[in-house]
Every structure is written in structure tokens, then in C-alpha cells.
Tab-separated table of C-alpha atoms and ligand atoms in Angstrom:
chain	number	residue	atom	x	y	z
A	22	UNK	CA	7.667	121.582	-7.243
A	23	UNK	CA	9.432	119.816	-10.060
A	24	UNK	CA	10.902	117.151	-7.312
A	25	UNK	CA	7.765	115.368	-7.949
A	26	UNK	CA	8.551	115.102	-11.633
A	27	UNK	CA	10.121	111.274	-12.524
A	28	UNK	CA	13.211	111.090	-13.492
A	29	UNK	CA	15.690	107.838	-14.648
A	30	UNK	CA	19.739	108.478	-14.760
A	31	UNK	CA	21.864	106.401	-17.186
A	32	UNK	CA	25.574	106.901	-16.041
A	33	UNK	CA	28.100	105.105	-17.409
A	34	UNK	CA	31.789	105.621	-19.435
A	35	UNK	CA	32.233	106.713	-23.226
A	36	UNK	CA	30.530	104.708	-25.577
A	37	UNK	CA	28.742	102.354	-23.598
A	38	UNK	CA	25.245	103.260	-25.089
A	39	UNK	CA	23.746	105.549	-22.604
A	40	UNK	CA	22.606	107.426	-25.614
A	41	UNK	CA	20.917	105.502	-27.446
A	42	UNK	CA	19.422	103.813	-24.101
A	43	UNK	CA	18.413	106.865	-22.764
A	44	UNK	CA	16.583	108.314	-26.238
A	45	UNK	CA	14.451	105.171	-26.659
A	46	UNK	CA	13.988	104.536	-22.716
A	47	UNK	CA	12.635	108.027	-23.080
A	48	UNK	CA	10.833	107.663	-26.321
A	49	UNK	CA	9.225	104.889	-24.811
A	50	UNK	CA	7.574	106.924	-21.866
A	51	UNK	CA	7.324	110.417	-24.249
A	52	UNK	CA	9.584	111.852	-20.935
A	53	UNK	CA	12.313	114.917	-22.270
A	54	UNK	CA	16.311	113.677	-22.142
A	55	UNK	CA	19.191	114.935	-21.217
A	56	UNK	CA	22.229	114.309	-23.010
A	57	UNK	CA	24.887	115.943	-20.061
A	58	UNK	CA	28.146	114.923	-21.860
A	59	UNK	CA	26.560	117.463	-24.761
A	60	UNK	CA	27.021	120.058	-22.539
A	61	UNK	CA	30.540	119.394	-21.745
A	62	UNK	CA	31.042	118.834	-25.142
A	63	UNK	CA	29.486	122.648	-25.894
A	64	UNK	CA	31.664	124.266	-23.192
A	65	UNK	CA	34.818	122.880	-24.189
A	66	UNK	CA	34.307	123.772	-28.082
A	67	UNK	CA	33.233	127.212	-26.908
A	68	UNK	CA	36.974	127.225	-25.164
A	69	UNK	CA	38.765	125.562	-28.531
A	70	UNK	CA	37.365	128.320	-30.910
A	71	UNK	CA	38.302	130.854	-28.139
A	72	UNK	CA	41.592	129.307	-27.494
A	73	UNK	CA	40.960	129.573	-24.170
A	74	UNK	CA	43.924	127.873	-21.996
A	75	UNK	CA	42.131	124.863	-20.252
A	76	UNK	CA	43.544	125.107	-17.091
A	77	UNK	CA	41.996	128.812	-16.682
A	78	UNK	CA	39.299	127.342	-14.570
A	79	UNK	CA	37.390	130.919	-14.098
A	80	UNK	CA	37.489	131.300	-17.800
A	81	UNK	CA	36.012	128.159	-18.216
A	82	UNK	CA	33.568	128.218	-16.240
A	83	UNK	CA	32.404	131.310	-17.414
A	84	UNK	CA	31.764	129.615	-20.920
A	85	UNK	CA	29.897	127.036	-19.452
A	86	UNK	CA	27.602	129.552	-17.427
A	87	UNK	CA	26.943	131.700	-20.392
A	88	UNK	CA	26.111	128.858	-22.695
A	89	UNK	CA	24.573	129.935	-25.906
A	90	UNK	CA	22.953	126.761	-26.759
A	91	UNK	CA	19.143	125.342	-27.685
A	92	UNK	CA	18.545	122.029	-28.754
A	93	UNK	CA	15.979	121.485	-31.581
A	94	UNK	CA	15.003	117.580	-31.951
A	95	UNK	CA	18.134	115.737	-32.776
A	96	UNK	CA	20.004	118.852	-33.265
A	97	UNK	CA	21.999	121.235	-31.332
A	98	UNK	CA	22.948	124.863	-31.657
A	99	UNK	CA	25.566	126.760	-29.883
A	100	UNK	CA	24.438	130.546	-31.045
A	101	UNK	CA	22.187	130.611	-34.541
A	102	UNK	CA	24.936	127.535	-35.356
A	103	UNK	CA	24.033	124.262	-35.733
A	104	UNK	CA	27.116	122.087	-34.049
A	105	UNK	CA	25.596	118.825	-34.107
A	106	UNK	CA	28.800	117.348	-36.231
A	107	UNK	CA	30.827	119.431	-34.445
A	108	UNK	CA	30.906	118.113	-30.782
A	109	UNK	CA	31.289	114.579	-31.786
A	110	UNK	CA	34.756	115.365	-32.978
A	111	UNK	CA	37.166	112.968	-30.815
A	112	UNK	CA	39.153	116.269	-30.232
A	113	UNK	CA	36.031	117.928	-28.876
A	114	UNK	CA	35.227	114.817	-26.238
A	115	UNK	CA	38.940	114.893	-25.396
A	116	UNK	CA	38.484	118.480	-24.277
A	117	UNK	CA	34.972	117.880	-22.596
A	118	UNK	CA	36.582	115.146	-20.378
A	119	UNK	CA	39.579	117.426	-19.648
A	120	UNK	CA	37.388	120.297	-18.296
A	121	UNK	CA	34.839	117.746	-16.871
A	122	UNK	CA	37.420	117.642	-14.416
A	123	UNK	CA	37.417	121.193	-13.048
A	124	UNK	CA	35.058	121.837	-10.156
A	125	UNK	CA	33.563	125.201	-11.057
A	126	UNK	CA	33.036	124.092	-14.532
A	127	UNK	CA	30.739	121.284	-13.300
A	128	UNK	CA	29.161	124.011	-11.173
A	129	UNK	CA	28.434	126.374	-13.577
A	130	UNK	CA	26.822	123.711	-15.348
A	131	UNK	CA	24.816	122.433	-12.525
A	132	UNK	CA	21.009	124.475	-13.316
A	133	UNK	CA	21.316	123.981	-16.939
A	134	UNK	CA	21.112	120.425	-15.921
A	135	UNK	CA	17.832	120.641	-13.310
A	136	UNK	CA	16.008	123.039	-15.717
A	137	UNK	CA	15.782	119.908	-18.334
A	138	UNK	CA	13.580	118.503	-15.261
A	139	UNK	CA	10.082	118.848	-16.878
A	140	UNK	CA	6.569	116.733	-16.876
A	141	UNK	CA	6.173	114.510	-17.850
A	142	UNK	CA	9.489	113.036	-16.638
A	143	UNK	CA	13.485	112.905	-17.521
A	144	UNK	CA	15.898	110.211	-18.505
A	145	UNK	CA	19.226	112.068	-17.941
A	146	UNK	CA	22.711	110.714	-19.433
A	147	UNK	CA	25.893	110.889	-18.252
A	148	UNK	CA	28.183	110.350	-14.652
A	149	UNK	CA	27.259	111.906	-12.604
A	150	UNK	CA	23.309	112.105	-12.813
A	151	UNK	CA	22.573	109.298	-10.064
A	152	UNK	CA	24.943	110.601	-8.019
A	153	UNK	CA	25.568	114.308	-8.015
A	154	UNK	CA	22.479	116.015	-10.428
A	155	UNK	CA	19.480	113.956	-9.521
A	156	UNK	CA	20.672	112.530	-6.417
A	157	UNK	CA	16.733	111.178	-5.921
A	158	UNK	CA	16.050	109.864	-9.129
A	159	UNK	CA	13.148	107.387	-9.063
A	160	UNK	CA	15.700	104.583	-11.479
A	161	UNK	CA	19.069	104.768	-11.632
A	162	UNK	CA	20.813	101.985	-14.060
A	163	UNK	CA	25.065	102.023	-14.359
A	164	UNK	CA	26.288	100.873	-18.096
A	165	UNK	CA	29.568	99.520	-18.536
A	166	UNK	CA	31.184	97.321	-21.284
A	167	UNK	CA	34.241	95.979	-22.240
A	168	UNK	CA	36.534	98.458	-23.843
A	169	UNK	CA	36.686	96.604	-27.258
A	170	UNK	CA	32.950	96.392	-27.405
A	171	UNK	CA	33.219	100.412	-26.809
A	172	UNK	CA	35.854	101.123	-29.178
A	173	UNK	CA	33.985	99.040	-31.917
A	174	UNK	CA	30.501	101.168	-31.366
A	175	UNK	CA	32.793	104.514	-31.342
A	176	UNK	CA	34.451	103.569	-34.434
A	177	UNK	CA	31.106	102.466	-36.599
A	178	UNK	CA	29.300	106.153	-34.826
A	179	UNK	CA	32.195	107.908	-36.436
A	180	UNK	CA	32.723	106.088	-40.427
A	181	UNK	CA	29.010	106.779	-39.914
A	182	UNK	CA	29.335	110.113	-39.829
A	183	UNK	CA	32.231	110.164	-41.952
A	184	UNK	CA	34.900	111.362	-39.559
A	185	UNK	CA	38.007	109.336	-40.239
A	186	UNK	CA	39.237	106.520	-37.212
A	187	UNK	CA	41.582	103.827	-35.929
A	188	UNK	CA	40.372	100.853	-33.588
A	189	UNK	CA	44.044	101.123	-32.293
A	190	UNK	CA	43.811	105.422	-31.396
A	191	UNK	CA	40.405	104.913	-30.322
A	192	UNK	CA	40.892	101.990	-27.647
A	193	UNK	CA	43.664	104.180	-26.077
A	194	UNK	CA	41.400	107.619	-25.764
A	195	UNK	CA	38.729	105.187	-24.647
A	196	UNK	CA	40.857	103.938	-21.977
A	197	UNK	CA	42.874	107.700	-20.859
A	198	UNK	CA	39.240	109.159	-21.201
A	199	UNK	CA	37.939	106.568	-18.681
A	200	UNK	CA	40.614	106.987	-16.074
A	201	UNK	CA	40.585	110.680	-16.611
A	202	UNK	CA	36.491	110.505	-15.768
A	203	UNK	CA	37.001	107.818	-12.993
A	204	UNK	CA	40.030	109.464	-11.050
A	205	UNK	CA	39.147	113.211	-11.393
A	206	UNK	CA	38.113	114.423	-7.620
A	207	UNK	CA	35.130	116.070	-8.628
A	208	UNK	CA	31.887	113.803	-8.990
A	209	UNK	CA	34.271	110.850	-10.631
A	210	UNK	CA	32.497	108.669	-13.026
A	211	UNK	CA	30.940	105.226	-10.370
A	212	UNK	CA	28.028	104.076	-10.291
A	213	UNK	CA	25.735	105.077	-7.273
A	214	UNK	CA	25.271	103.266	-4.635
A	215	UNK	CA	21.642	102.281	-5.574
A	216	UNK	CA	22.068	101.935	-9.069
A	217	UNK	CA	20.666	99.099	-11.049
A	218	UNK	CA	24.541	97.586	-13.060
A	219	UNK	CA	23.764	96.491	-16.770
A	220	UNK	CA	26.885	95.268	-18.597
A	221	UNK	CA	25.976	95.643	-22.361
A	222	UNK	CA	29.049	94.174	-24.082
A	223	UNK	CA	27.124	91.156	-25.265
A	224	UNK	CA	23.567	93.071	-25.469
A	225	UNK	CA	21.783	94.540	-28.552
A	226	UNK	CA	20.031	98.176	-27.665
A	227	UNK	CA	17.070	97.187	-27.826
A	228	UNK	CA	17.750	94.303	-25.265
A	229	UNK	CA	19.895	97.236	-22.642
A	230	UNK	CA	16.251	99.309	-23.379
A	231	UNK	CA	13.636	96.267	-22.394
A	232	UNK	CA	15.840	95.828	-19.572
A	233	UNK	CA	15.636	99.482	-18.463
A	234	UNK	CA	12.138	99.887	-19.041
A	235	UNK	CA	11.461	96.626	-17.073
A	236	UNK	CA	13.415	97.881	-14.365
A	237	UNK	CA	11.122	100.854	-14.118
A	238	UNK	CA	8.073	99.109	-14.504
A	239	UNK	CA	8.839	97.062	-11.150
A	240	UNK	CA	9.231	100.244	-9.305
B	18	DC	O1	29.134	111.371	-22.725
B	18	DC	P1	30.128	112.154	-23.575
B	18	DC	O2	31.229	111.311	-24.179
B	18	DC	O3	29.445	113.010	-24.587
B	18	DC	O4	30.845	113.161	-22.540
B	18	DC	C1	31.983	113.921	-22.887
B	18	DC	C2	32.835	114.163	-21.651
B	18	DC	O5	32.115	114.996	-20.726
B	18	DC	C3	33.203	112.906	-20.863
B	18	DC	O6	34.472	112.396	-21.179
B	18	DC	C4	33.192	113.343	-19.428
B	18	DC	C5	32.343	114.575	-19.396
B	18	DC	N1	31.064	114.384	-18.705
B	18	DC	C6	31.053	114.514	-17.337
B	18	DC	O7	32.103	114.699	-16.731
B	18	DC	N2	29.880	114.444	-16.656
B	18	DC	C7	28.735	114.213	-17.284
B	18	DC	N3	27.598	114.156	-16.592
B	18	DC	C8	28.723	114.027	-18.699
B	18	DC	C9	29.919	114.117	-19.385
């Protein structure tokens, strides 16, 4: 039985390093991670290049069940195409968040999710892990920080990657994006109610990770 298998959720809104936590939380204890906002992010450009209308719930949801994707390191592929760039597009996390907020869509993506539960364990990402996908995680940590402190890691991610950005655009999706996760009916984005909070606005990665690891360590 896989229940037996560890696993540690990081929840928490956009850009408040749950990424980066997770990978070197999980580096640290060589456990698999999954990135669930990637998903999301797959289904809803599987519904832009179809032009699928994104209220069509059934349609969807359909995408999200049929998923074409496989993940290869850092790297993800949505058929034999490699869409890492793609699904970071601000466009493409606007859409994710839009259909995040349909209940068969989170449904249809609900054993994708549990399959990435393998030994030797599983730090999971996203907002729903503590409280929806691994309701019985052995850790479960909450990130938050301040908007700005958001909007500035968001913008440096995408000159990074040489998408184009304004502080000023990105606080508002930021803040729409956030309400949109934390007032949708289905599985909003909260913390759960035994979830460790770490605010990281003032915190360096690698001071959110010790704290995460030391966390688990305690157990
Ligand atoms: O973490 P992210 O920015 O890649 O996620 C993109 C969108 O997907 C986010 O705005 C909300 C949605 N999402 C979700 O509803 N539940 C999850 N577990 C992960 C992401």
C-alpha cells in the first residue's frame, strides 16, 4: 500500500516559493515531487491551443483526464513536445487558475496526482495537497508572503527567462489570481488545519528549506 509511503505538502499562493522549497526539500531526502500547479498549467494550454471555451466544464475536464504529458528531469512534455517555456507564460497561469476553479477539472486530475506517490517519499506543491490530495501527509507547511515580495520573485523568474513584465501588471494578476484561488468553492487555496505557517517575505530559500527540513526532522 503506497499510504505507507511519506509524503510532505507545500501549499501556498503564486509565487511564494513552493517550488523551489519543494525541489530542494525533496532533493534533500532524494523523495520524487510534484509540481500540481504544472498540471493545471498543462490542461489549460491543452484548452488555449484547442480554443476550447473555458466554461465548457465537460470539455475541460476531458483534457485534463486524457493528459498527454511525461516529465523528464526539469522538463516537461505535453505529447513528443517539450512545453517547459510554454506553461510559465502569465497567460497560461491565468488560464490554469481559471479552470482550477471547475470541480470536475480538479477531479479528473485527482489520480494523476496520487500516482506521483512513490518510495521513497513525495513533497507535493500546490493548494490543495494538505487538504484535499494527501489529506494524511506526514508534514504539511503553508507559504505565504507579502504580495510585493511575490511580484518581485515573479518578475526576476520571468526577465530570467526572457518573457517580457511589469511590477505594476504583475502585482494585480498576483492579487485577482489569489482571490480567484482563495474564493473558488472547490478545494479554495487555505492552509490546513494542521499545517506548519512559514511566511517567507523576509526569508532566503535556503532559510524557508532548513526550516522545512527541520520541521520534518522533529516528526
Ligand atoms: O502553482 P502554479 O502557479 O503553477 O498554479 C497555476 C494555477 O493552478 C493556480 O493559479 C491555481 C491552480 N492550482 C490549483 O488550483 N491547485 C493546485 N493544487 C495547484 C495549482
Amino acid at each position: 500500500m503506497n499510504s505507507s509511503i511519506p509524503v510532505i505538502t507545500i501549499d501556498g499562493p503564486t509565487a511564494s516559493g513552493k517550488g523551489t522549497v519543494a525541489h530542494l526539500v525533496a532533493q534533500h531526502f532524494g523523495f520524487h515531487v510534484l509540481d500540481s500547479g504544472c498540471l493545471y498549467r498543462l490542461t489549460a494550454l491543452s484548452a488555449l491551443r484547442r480554443a476550447a471555451p473555458l466554461n465548457d466544464e465537460h470539455a475541460i475536464a476531458k483534457l485534463g483526464e486524457h493528459l498527454q504529458c511525461h516529465f523528464s528531469g526539469t522538463h516537461v512534455f505535453l505529447g513528443n513536445e517539450d512545453v517547459t517555456a510554454a506553461i510559465r507564460a502569465e497567460e497560461v497561469g491565468n488560464t490554469a487558475s481559471r479552470i482550477a476553479a471547475l470541480p470536475m477539472v480538479r477531479h479528473a486530475l485527482y489520480g494523476l496526482q496520487q500516482s506521483f506517490r512513490k518510495a521513497p517519499g513525495l513533497v507535493a506543491d500546490g493548494r490543495d495537497m494538505g487538504t484535499v490530495i494527501f489529506p494524511h501527509a506526514r508534514l504539511k507547511v503553508f507559504l505565504t508572503a507579502s504580495v510585493e515580495a511575490r511580484a518581485q520573485r515573479r518578475y526576476k523568474q520571468l526577465i530570467d527567462k526572457g518573457f517580457s513584465a511589469s511590477m505594476q501588471d504583475l502585482s494585480k494578476d498576483l492579487a485577482e489570481r489569489d482571490a480567484r484561488d482563495m474564493n473558488r468553492a472547490s478545494a479554495p487555496l487555505k492552509p490546513a488545519t494542521d499545517a506548519h505557517l512559514l511566511d517567507t517575505s523576509g526569508m532566503s530559500a535556503e532559510e524557508a528549506v532548513a526550516q522545512v527540513i527541520g520541521w520534518y526532522l522533529a516528526l
